[in-house]
C-alpha cells in the first residue's frame, strides 16, 4: 500500500517538516534495514569477540594488519557515487511507470457525452463498451502485477467479477487455443467494434466515434507501455554491479572498522568505543539508499511503496459507472431534460 | 506566498545581480535555518564549556580522542553528494507539479468563441459551463492543498462562493452517499453534457463542441495529474535516508568540530578560535540545502515558496468572466456588431 | 544581446575550435569576473602586506595558525559539486524558457492560406487578426522583460507602435478599471472572435477557423508558459545557499591561501611565489561558473546572453506582414492567379 | 534474448529482493566479466611471481618504487565519475530506442474498425494494408539489426515469409536499380494508397481513412526514429575515452596493486595477502559497469539484454491477424451481427 | 561525415565489443588529441631538459619547490567534475538538434496519397509543392551549416540545383530588398497556397489539405527549431570556463608532473621514469573528453561527427521523388488501376 505523508509536509514551521516523517514505520527505512543491520551487528561482534578474547597474541598482529588493509581499501569503493546515479535512474523509471498507468475516466465522460439517452439500447452500449475498456486494463494489470494475478488467476475469475460474460470468456479461450500472442487487446477491439455498431445504430455521431476511439487507443497504448516497463526493466547486470558494490563495502567494513587496541598506537585508532557508531550509521544510510531502489524498481507488487492495482481496479469500475450512467435526476436542472 | 525576485536579476552589472538577493528575508535561507542553528550553537557551547571548565584532566584525554575520532569519520558521510541528487529530484518534481496546474483560460476563450451571442440562453450556457470547470479545479485544489481545504471545508462553502447551486450540492451529496470514489470529475461530466445540450439547441456547432470538450478533458487530465503528484510523492524511505544523513553529520560535528587545546599538539588543532566559523558555515549551507527540498517537496501548503492556490482560484473566476463574457461594447469595432 | 559564436566552431582543425572562443570579450567570462577578481586581489595583498611588514613576531605565529586552519577547512566546502548541480538546473530552465517563446510565423502562414483573397474585407481581417496576436505577444514580453517594459511603458506606446487602435486602448483601459486580473489574453479573445466573424462572412471555412484558432490558443499557452517561468523561478533559498557557498569559499581563501614564510617549515608552504596563481585560477573558474548561472537565471533582461525581446517584436511584425500579405505579383506563377 | 527478472522483485521480504538476482547467470555480470578477470589474474600472478622469485635484489627496489608510483597515480583516474555519466547516457538512449520501436497493434484495431465487413474485398483490403505495414517494420528491423538481416538476407526471403508477393518484390527490385535512397517507406506509401483505394470503393469513410493514415505515418516516423538512433550513436570518441580510462586503470593496477614485502615497511604495505581481494572486486565492479554500457549501446544484436526483433516480427504478424480478422463467431453477441 | 560503428557492437562475445572500436581512426580520440599531446610532450621535455642539465644547483632547489607546489594545487582543479556536467549538457543538446532535423518523407507520402492521379495538373501540383518544402529545408540548412552555405552560396545556385525557378528567385530577391527578416518561410507559404489552389481545383479534398498543411507547418516548426539551436548555443562563458579549467590543469601539469631527482627524497618522487605515463594518460583522457564536447557543440560543420547536410539534401530530393511520383506500373496490382 502506498504511504501517503504529503499532507504532513504541506507547510513547514520552526524546525521544518521533515522531522515529523522520522517516526513513521510503514514504508520507512527502519522497516527495510533492520534485518541487514541485525546480521551485521551479530557478525561484527562475533569477530570483535574473537579478536578481543580468543586470538593468540601473534595472530592479533596479523589480524590488525588485515584490519588496517581493509580499512584503507574499503573507502576506495565509490558506493555513494554508484548509488547516486542508480537511484536516480530507478526513481525516474518509477515515475515513468506511474505516468503510464491508464485511467478510464476520460473515456467514461466521452462515452456519457457522445452516447446520450436513457434508452435500453444506449445504456447497454455504454455499459458494454466501458466494461471492455475496464477488462483490458484489468488484463494488463494481471499480466504485470502478481497481486492482481493472484486475485484473478483465471478468465473465470474475471467472469465472477463482472468483467466478462460467459460467452465472451469462451471466445477468449478459443482464441487462446488458436493464437500464441497475448489477448489483452481483444477487448479493445470489441470496444471499437461496439462503438462502430453504436454509430451505425445512430446512438452516436461520426465525430463522437472518432474521439472515443482515439481515447480507447490511447488507453491501449498506455497498457502496452506498462507491459514494456515491466518486460524491459533495468538490465540485470546493472543491479548486480550495484548490489555487489554496496554489500562488499559492508563485508569489508566488518573487518576494517573493528576497533583495535589503542595501546598499539595505530593511526586513527586512538579510542575504543566498543560500538561502531559511524559504521552503523553508514550501514543504515547506504543500505537504506539501495532499499529505495529495491522498493521502486518493480512497483507492481505489494510493498509499502507499490502502486495498489487491486483497489485501483475496483475504483475504475465505480468511477466509470459514476461518470457514464448519470441518472437524469442526478444532473443539474439545466441539462436534466435532455436525456 | 511566492517570493518573486526575478526582476531583480534581469540585468546584471558590476558585481553581479545575486548580491541583491542576499538580503531578502521572506523565502530566504536565513528564515529557514535559524532555528536549527540556534540549537546547534547552544549545544556546541554547552559541550565546549564542559570540556573547557568541568572535565577532570584524565577525562579530557578521552574526550579528545573521541573528538578526533568523530572528526575523521564525520567527513565520510557523503552529505553533499546525497543532497545534490536528492534536491535535483525534488526540484524536477516541483516544476512538474507546476506544469500540471490546470488553467481555465483557453477553455474560456473557446467557449466565448464557439458559443457566441448575447441571448439569455447563450449567456446561461457560457456561465454554467465555465462554472463547472472552475468547480472541478476548485475541488481538485481542495483535495491536495490544506489551505484551500481550510477555506472551503464543505460543499456548502462552495455554494457560498458561487461555484455550486443548492440543487447541484444536493446531487453531489446524494452521490457521496451512494458511491465511494471521489466526485471531482462529476462537474466535468456536467460541463460536457451541458455543451452537448448547447449544441442540440444550436448554440454551438459540432466542431465547436469537439474542441471545447477536448479542452475540458485536458483540464480534467491535468487535475488528475496534480492528484497523482500529491498521492505518489517521493518515497518516504528516501526522505528519511537523506534527513538522517544530514542531521547525523551535524550531530557528530557537535563533537568532532570542538576546538581542542592547541597545547596538546594534535594535528589540525593548532589554534583555538572559540567560534567554529567553518562548521557554522557548513551548517548554514547543508541545512539550507535540505530546506530547499523541504520547501519544494509539497508546494501545496502555505510556505513562502508554495503555489498560492487560494488567490489562483479567485483569479480563475475573474479571468473566465473576463474572457467569456465580453460585453459587445467592449469589443473592437470591427467585430462588435456580431453579437 | 545574444553572443553568437556558433559558426566559429562549426568545423574543427588542428588544436580544435575552442581556442578561437577564448579571446572574445562580449558575453565572456573575463567581462563577468573582473570586478570580483579586482576586489579579491586588493584584499589579498592588503592582508599579505600586513602579514609581511606590519605584524609583530608573536602575532605572526597566531596569524599563521589561523591561515593553516582556514586552508584546511576551505577545501571542505563542496563548491564544485554544488555548482555542478545548480548550473545544470539553471541551464535546463534557460532552454525551457527559450522553447516557451511564442512565434507568430505559423499563425501568419495559416491566416494567409485560409483567409485568401485580395478583397478589402479579407485584407482587413488578416491584418487585424495578426495584429491582435502580435499584441498579445508584445504584452506578454512587457510583463516579463524590463527592457520591453521600458520601451512600451503604457498602453499608449502600443498605440504609437501600431499594435492597438485608440478605441481598442480605451477598451483595455476600461477593463483595467473593472477587473483585477491581467488583460494579456484579451487580444487573443479578439483574434478568435474576429476569426469567427470572418467565417460568418465566408472569408474562411470552418476547417480553416479550427486550425487557426488552435494555433492562436497554442500561442496563448506559450505566453502563459513564459509568465510561469518568470513568476516561479528557482526558489530564492537555493540561490542564497549557492552564493554563500561560493563567496565564503573565497572569503576564506583570502586567508587560507596566503603564502607563509617558507622558513617556518609548514607543510605545503615550501615556496613563496608572491602571486597566488592557483587561487586566482580557482577564483576565475568558480566565479565564472556561478556567473553562468547568474546570466541565464533570468534571460529576460539585457545581459549579453539574454533573449532580445525588443528586436524580436520588430521581427514578428515584419515576419507576419511578409507571410500574411503576399502581393499576388510576388507569388509563383503557378498560384498567382488565385487571389 | 531479454532477461526478465521483474517478477522476482515484485514484493520484497526480509533481506530484500535483490539477493534473489545475484545467482542468475544469463545476462549477468559474471558472464560478462569472467574473460577480463581471467586475463587480469593471469597477468597479475605472472608479475607477482617474477617479483617474488625471479628479480635480483637490486631490481626489486626499483620495482617497488615503480609499484608505489603506479599505486598513487592509479587513483587519480576518475573512473567512477566517467562511468557514472557515461552509463547514465547509454541507459537513457537505450530506453529512448525501446520507446521508438513501432507496434502495429493500434493500426490493426483501426483497420478492423474502419474497414468492416466480411466481403472478399474488405478482407483483401485489410490483409494487404496490414501486410504492407508489417513489411515496413520488417525492412526497418533488417536495416538496423544484424540478426534480422541474417534471417531475411534478400527480398526473396521476405517473399518466402509472406511479407511480399512476387510482383511486389519485382517492383522493389526495379526501384532499387533506379533510385539510390532506401526503399523502406515504399510499403507505407502502398498502404496509404491502398487505403485511399478502399475509401474510393466505399470500404471505409473519409474519417476512417484519416485516422488510419495518421497511424501509418506515426509508425513510419517511429521506424525513421529507430534508424536515427542506429545511425547517430554516441560519438566514437566518447566510447574510446571511457574505454581507455577504465582499462588503463586496470593496466596500472596490475603493477600498483602488487603486494610488496611487508618487511620493507612501505606505508600501506603492512600485509601480504597473496590474493588482491580489493583489486579483483574493483575490477569486477568497474568492468561490470562498463559492460552495462556495452550491452545497451546497441541493443539491436543478440546479446542477453538486446531487443528480440525476430520473435517480435513473428508476434506482429500474429497480432495483426488476431486484431484485424475477427471471425464474426468470435465477437461478443452484442456486435456479432454487424459484419 | 558521420562515423558509423554501431553494427560493430551489435553483439558482444568474449572480451566485449568495445575493443573493436579502439583501432578506428576516423572520428577517433587519437585524431583529435594528437596535436595537443605533441605540444605538451615538446614543452614537457623542454622543461625537463632544462631542469636536468641547464639549471645551476641552487636554482634547482627553487624549481623543485615550485614543482611540488604545482603538483599539490593542480589536483584541486575539479576537471572531471566540470567535464562530466558539461559534456552531459552538450550531448543532450546534440541529440536535441538531431531530433529537430526536418524530414520531408511524411509530407511526400501525404501528398502522393491525397493528391492522386496521373493528370498533368496533379503531377505539377505534387512536384511544385514538394519542391517548395525541399527548398525551405535547403534554405534552413544553408543558414545554419557553413558546408551547405558553401555549396549553395547564392539564390542562383538553388536555381541551378532545381530548387527554384528563375521567376521564383526574382520574387525572393525583390522581397530581399523590401523586407529585413529572413525569407526561409516564404516557400512554406507558397506550398500552403499551392495546396489551397489544388483543393480549389479539386485535386485534393479539404481533409487532405488539412493534414498536409499541418505536416508542412510541422516541418517549418522543426526548421525554426534548428535555427534556435544554432542561434542560442551554450553561453560562451560556460565554454570559456571549462576550457580554461582543462587547459590550465595541463599547463600546471607541465611543471607539477616533472620527475624530480629521487635522491632528494621528496614524497611521491621515489622514482624517475623519464616518461610521464600517467600525465600523458590524463592528458589523453581529459583532452579527449573535452573534444567530445567540441565535436558535438556545433554539429552543423564538417567534422567527423557532424550531421551531413549536403548528402541529406540530395537524399531528400530523391526520397520525395520516390514517394510522391509512383509510376502506376510500380504500384502493387491491387491499387495499380487507381491512378
Short mmCIF file of N, CA and C in Angstrom, two decimals, chain A residues 81-166:
data_model
loop_
_atom_site.label_atom_id
_atom_site.label_comp_id
_atom_site.label_asym_id
_atom_site.label_seq_id
_atom_site.Cartn_x
_atom_site.Cartn_y
_atom_site.Cartn_z
N UNK A 81 28.67 7.28 -5.05
CA UNK A 81 28.56 7.69 -6.45
C UNK A 81 27.65 6.75 -7.24
N UNK A 82 27.95 5.47 -7.08
CA UNK A 82 27.17 4.48 -7.80
C UNK A 82 25.71 4.56 -7.40
N UNK A 83 25.46 4.67 -6.10
CA UNK A 83 24.08 4.71 -5.63
C UNK A 83 23.37 5.96 -6.14
N UNK A 84 24.11 7.08 -6.15
CA UNK A 84 23.51 8.32 -6.65
C UNK A 84 22.96 8.16 -8.05
N UNK A 85 23.78 7.67 -8.95
CA UNK A 85 23.33 7.50 -10.33
C UNK A 85 22.24 6.43 -10.45
N UNK A 86 22.41 5.34 -9.72
CA UNK A 86 21.49 4.22 -9.86
C UNK A 86 20.10 4.58 -9.34
N UNK A 87 20.07 5.17 -8.15
CA UNK A 87 18.77 5.51 -7.56
C UNK A 87 18.07 6.56 -8.41
N UNK A 88 18.86 7.49 -8.93
CA UNK A 88 18.32 8.49 -9.83
C UNK A 88 17.61 7.84 -11.02
N UNK A 89 18.25 6.84 -11.59
CA UNK A 89 17.65 6.12 -12.72
C UNK A 89 16.38 5.40 -12.29
N UNK A 90 16.44 4.73 -11.14
CA UNK A 90 15.29 3.94 -10.70
C UNK A 90 14.11 4.86 -10.40
N UNK A 91 14.37 5.99 -9.75
CA UNK A 91 13.28 6.90 -9.42
C UNK A 91 12.63 7.45 -10.69
N UNK A 92 13.45 7.78 -11.68
CA UNK A 92 12.88 8.25 -12.94
C UNK A 92 11.99 7.21 -13.60
N UNK A 93 12.47 5.95 -13.59
CA UNK A 93 11.66 4.89 -14.20
C UNK A 93 10.37 4.67 -13.41
N UNK A 94 10.46 4.73 -12.09
CA UNK A 94 9.28 4.54 -11.25
C UNK A 94 8.22 5.58 -11.61
N UNK A 95 8.65 6.83 -11.81
CA UNK A 95 7.68 7.86 -12.14
C UNK A 95 7.16 7.67 -13.56
N UNK A 96 8.04 7.26 -14.45
CA UNK A 96 7.60 6.93 -15.82
C UNK A 96 6.53 5.85 -15.80
N UNK A 97 6.71 4.85 -14.93
CA UNK A 97 5.70 3.79 -14.82
C UNK A 97 4.39 4.35 -14.31
N UNK A 98 4.48 5.19 -13.28
CA UNK A 98 3.25 5.76 -12.75
C UNK A 98 2.50 6.49 -13.85
N UNK A 99 3.25 7.25 -14.65
CA UNK A 99 2.57 8.03 -15.68
C UNK A 99 2.05 7.18 -16.83
N UNK A 100 2.45 5.91 -16.89
CA UNK A 100 1.91 5.02 -17.91
C UNK A 100 0.64 4.31 -17.47
N UNK A 101 0.27 4.47 -16.22
CA UNK A 101 -0.95 3.78 -15.76
C UNK A 101 -2.16 4.37 -16.48
N UNK A 102 -2.96 3.51 -17.11
CA UNK A 102 -4.14 4.01 -17.84
C UNK A 102 -5.30 4.30 -16.89
N UNK A 103 -6.04 5.36 -17.19
CA UNK A 103 -7.23 5.73 -16.42
C UNK A 103 -8.43 5.75 -17.35
N UNK A 104 -9.53 5.12 -16.98
CA UNK A 104 -10.69 5.10 -17.88
C UNK A 104 -11.59 6.32 -17.72
N UNK A 105 -11.24 7.28 -16.88
CA UNK A 105 -12.16 8.36 -16.53
C UNK A 105 -12.55 9.19 -17.75
N UNK A 106 -11.54 9.62 -18.53
CA UNK A 106 -11.84 10.41 -19.71
C UNK A 106 -12.73 9.64 -20.67
N UNK A 107 -12.41 8.36 -20.86
CA UNK A 107 -13.23 7.54 -21.75
C UNK A 107 -14.68 7.51 -21.27
N UNK A 108 -14.87 7.39 -19.96
CA UNK A 108 -16.23 7.32 -19.43
C UNK A 108 -16.99 8.62 -19.70
N UNK A 109 -16.33 9.75 -19.47
CA UNK A 109 -17.00 11.03 -19.73
C UNK A 109 -17.36 11.16 -21.21
N UNK A 110 -16.42 10.76 -22.07
CA UNK A 110 -16.69 10.85 -23.50
C UNK A 110 -17.86 9.97 -23.90
N UNK A 111 -17.90 8.76 -23.36
CA UNK A 111 -19.00 7.85 -23.69
C UNK A 111 -20.32 8.44 -23.21
N UNK A 112 -20.32 8.96 -21.99
CA UNK A 112 -21.55 9.55 -21.45
C UNK A 112 -22.00 10.74 -22.30
N UNK A 113 -21.05 11.50 -22.81
CA UNK A 113 -21.41 12.68 -23.59
C UNK A 113 -21.88 12.32 -24.99
N UNK A 114 -21.15 11.43 -25.64
CA UNK A 114 -21.41 11.19 -27.06
C UNK A 114 -22.35 10.03 -27.34
N UNK A 115 -22.68 9.22 -26.32
CA UNK A 115 -23.74 8.20 -26.49
C UNK A 115 -24.81 8.54 -25.47
N UNK A 116 -25.57 9.60 -25.70
CA UNK A 116 -26.51 10.05 -24.67
C UNK A 116 -27.81 9.24 -24.70
N UNK A 117 -28.69 9.56 -23.81
CA UNK A 117 -30.01 8.95 -23.84
C UNK A 117 -30.19 7.87 -22.81
N UNK A 118 -31.48 7.65 -22.45
CA UNK A 118 -31.81 6.65 -21.44
C UNK A 118 -32.46 5.42 -22.04
N UNK A 119 -32.42 5.29 -23.36
CA UNK A 119 -32.99 4.10 -23.98
C UNK A 119 -32.19 2.88 -23.56
N UNK A 120 -32.83 1.71 -23.56
CA UNK A 120 -32.13 0.47 -23.19
C UNK A 120 -30.93 0.27 -24.08
N UNK A 121 -31.10 0.58 -25.36
CA UNK A 121 -30.01 0.38 -26.32
C UNK A 121 -28.78 1.21 -25.94
N UNK A 122 -29.02 2.50 -25.63
CA UNK A 122 -27.91 3.39 -25.30
C UNK A 122 -27.23 2.94 -24.01
N UNK A 123 -28.05 2.56 -23.05
CA UNK A 123 -27.48 2.13 -21.77
C UNK A 123 -26.63 0.88 -21.94
N UNK A 124 -27.14 -0.05 -22.77
CA UNK A 124 -26.39 -1.29 -23.00
C UNK A 124 -25.06 -0.96 -23.70
N UNK A 125 -25.14 -0.09 -24.69
CA UNK A 125 -23.92 0.28 -25.42
C UNK A 125 -22.89 0.84 -24.45
N UNK A 126 -23.32 1.82 -23.67
CA UNK A 126 -22.39 2.44 -22.72
C UNK A 126 -21.77 1.42 -21.78
N UNK A 127 -22.61 0.58 -21.20
CA UNK A 127 -22.06 -0.30 -20.17
C UNK A 127 -21.17 -1.37 -20.79
N UNK A 128 -21.56 -1.90 -21.97
CA UNK A 128 -20.71 -2.90 -22.60
C UNK A 128 -19.35 -2.32 -22.98
N UNK A 129 -19.41 -1.17 -23.62
CA UNK A 129 -18.17 -0.58 -24.14
C UNK A 129 -17.19 -0.30 -23.01
N UNK A 130 -17.69 0.28 -21.92
CA UNK A 130 -16.78 0.61 -20.82
C UNK A 130 -16.34 -0.64 -20.08
N UNK A 131 -17.21 -1.65 -20.07
CA UNK A 131 -16.79 -2.93 -19.48
C UNK A 131 -15.59 -3.49 -20.24
N UNK A 132 -15.59 -3.39 -21.55
CA UNK A 132 -14.44 -3.90 -22.32
C UNK A 132 -13.18 -3.13 -21.99
N UNK A 133 -13.33 -1.80 -21.84
CA UNK A 133 -12.15 -0.99 -21.52
C UNK A 133 -11.59 -1.38 -20.15
N UNK A 134 -12.48 -1.50 -19.18
CA UNK A 134 -12.02 -1.93 -17.86
C UNK A 134 -11.39 -3.31 -17.92
N UNK A 135 -11.95 -4.18 -18.77
CA UNK A 135 -11.39 -5.52 -18.89
C UNK A 135 -9.96 -5.47 -19.41
N UNK A 136 -9.72 -4.64 -20.43
CA UNK A 136 -8.36 -4.54 -20.95
C UNK A 136 -7.40 -4.06 -19.87
N UNK A 137 -7.83 -3.06 -19.11
CA UNK A 137 -6.97 -2.58 -18.03
C UNK A 137 -6.72 -3.69 -17.01
N UNK A 138 -7.78 -4.42 -16.67
CA UNK A 138 -7.62 -5.49 -15.68
C UNK A 138 -6.69 -6.59 -16.20
N UNK A 139 -6.84 -6.95 -17.48
CA UNK A 139 -5.97 -7.99 -18.04
C UNK A 139 -4.51 -7.52 -18.05
N UNK A 140 -4.32 -6.24 -18.35
CA UNK A 140 -2.95 -5.70 -18.33
C UNK A 140 -2.36 -5.78 -16.93
N UNK A 141 -3.13 -5.33 -15.95
CA UNK A 141 -2.63 -5.37 -14.58
C UNK A 141 -2.30 -6.81 -14.16
N UNK A 142 -3.16 -7.75 -14.58
CA UNK A 142 -2.91 -9.15 -14.20
C UNK A 142 -1.61 -9.66 -14.83
N UNK A 143 -1.25 -9.11 -15.98
CA UNK A 143 0.00 -9.55 -16.63
C UNK A 143 1.24 -9.03 -15.91
N UNK A 144 1.14 -7.84 -15.30
CA UNK A 144 2.35 -7.25 -14.74
C UNK A 144 2.41 -7.34 -13.21
N UNK A 145 1.27 -7.52 -12.55
CA UNK A 145 1.29 -7.50 -11.10
C UNK A 145 0.90 -8.86 -10.54
N UNK A 146 1.81 -9.47 -9.81
CA UNK A 146 1.48 -10.77 -9.19
C UNK A 146 0.29 -10.67 -8.25
N UNK A 147 0.08 -9.47 -7.67
CA UNK A 147 -1.03 -9.31 -6.74
C UNK A 147 -2.36 -9.42 -7.47
N UNK A 148 -2.47 -8.75 -8.61
CA UNK A 148 -3.70 -8.83 -9.39
C UNK A 148 -3.88 -10.24 -9.93
N UNK A 149 -2.76 -10.81 -10.39
CA UNK A 149 -2.81 -12.19 -10.89
C UNK A 149 -3.35 -13.14 -9.82
N UNK A 150 -2.93 -12.92 -8.59
CA UNK A 150 -3.41 -13.79 -7.51
C UNK A 150 -4.90 -13.62 -7.28
N UNK A 151 -5.37 -12.40 -7.49
CA UNK A 151 -6.80 -12.16 -7.27
C UNK A 151 -7.64 -12.66 -8.45
N UNK A 152 -7.11 -12.55 -9.64
CA UNK A 152 -7.83 -13.00 -10.84
C UNK A 152 -6.99 -14.04 -11.55
N UNK A 153 -6.92 -15.27 -11.00
CA UNK A 153 -5.99 -16.23 -11.59
C UNK A 153 -6.46 -16.77 -12.94
N UNK A 154 -7.76 -16.83 -13.16
CA UNK A 154 -8.27 -17.41 -14.41
C UNK A 154 -9.25 -16.46 -15.06
N UNK A 155 -9.56 -16.78 -16.32
CA UNK A 155 -10.57 -15.98 -17.01
C UNK A 155 -11.89 -16.06 -16.27
N UNK A 156 -12.11 -17.22 -15.66
CA UNK A 156 -13.35 -17.40 -14.93
C UNK A 156 -13.52 -16.38 -13.80
N UNK A 157 -12.39 -16.06 -13.15
CA UNK A 157 -12.49 -15.09 -12.06
C UNK A 157 -12.87 -13.71 -12.58
N UNK A 158 -12.52 -13.43 -13.84
CA UNK A 158 -12.98 -12.16 -14.42
C UNK A 158 -14.48 -12.19 -14.68
N UNK A 159 -14.99 -13.38 -15.03
CA UNK A 159 -16.43 -13.52 -15.20
C UNK A 159 -17.13 -13.24 -13.87
N UNK A 160 -16.60 -13.87 -12.81
CA UNK A 160 -17.14 -13.66 -11.47
C UNK A 160 -17.22 -12.18 -11.13
N UNK A 161 -16.14 -11.48 -11.46
CA UNK A 161 -16.05 -10.07 -11.08
C UNK A 161 -16.87 -9.17 -11.99
N UNK A 162 -17.53 -9.79 -12.99
CA UNK A 162 -18.40 -8.99 -13.84
C UNK A 162 -17.71 -8.32 -15.01
N UNK A 163 -16.45 -8.67 -15.25
CA UNK A 163 -15.74 -8.07 -16.38
C UNK A 163 -16.12 -8.72 -17.71
N UNK A 164 -16.50 -9.98 -17.64
CA UNK A 164 -16.71 -10.79 -18.84
C UNK A 164 -18.04 -11.51 -18.71
N UNK A 165 -18.69 -11.76 -19.85
CA UNK A 165 -19.81 -12.70 -19.83
C UNK A 165 -19.24 -14.08 -20.09
N UNK A 166 -20.04 -15.08 -19.79
CA UNK A 166 -19.62 -16.46 -20.05
C UNK A 166 -19.20 -16.63 -21.50
#
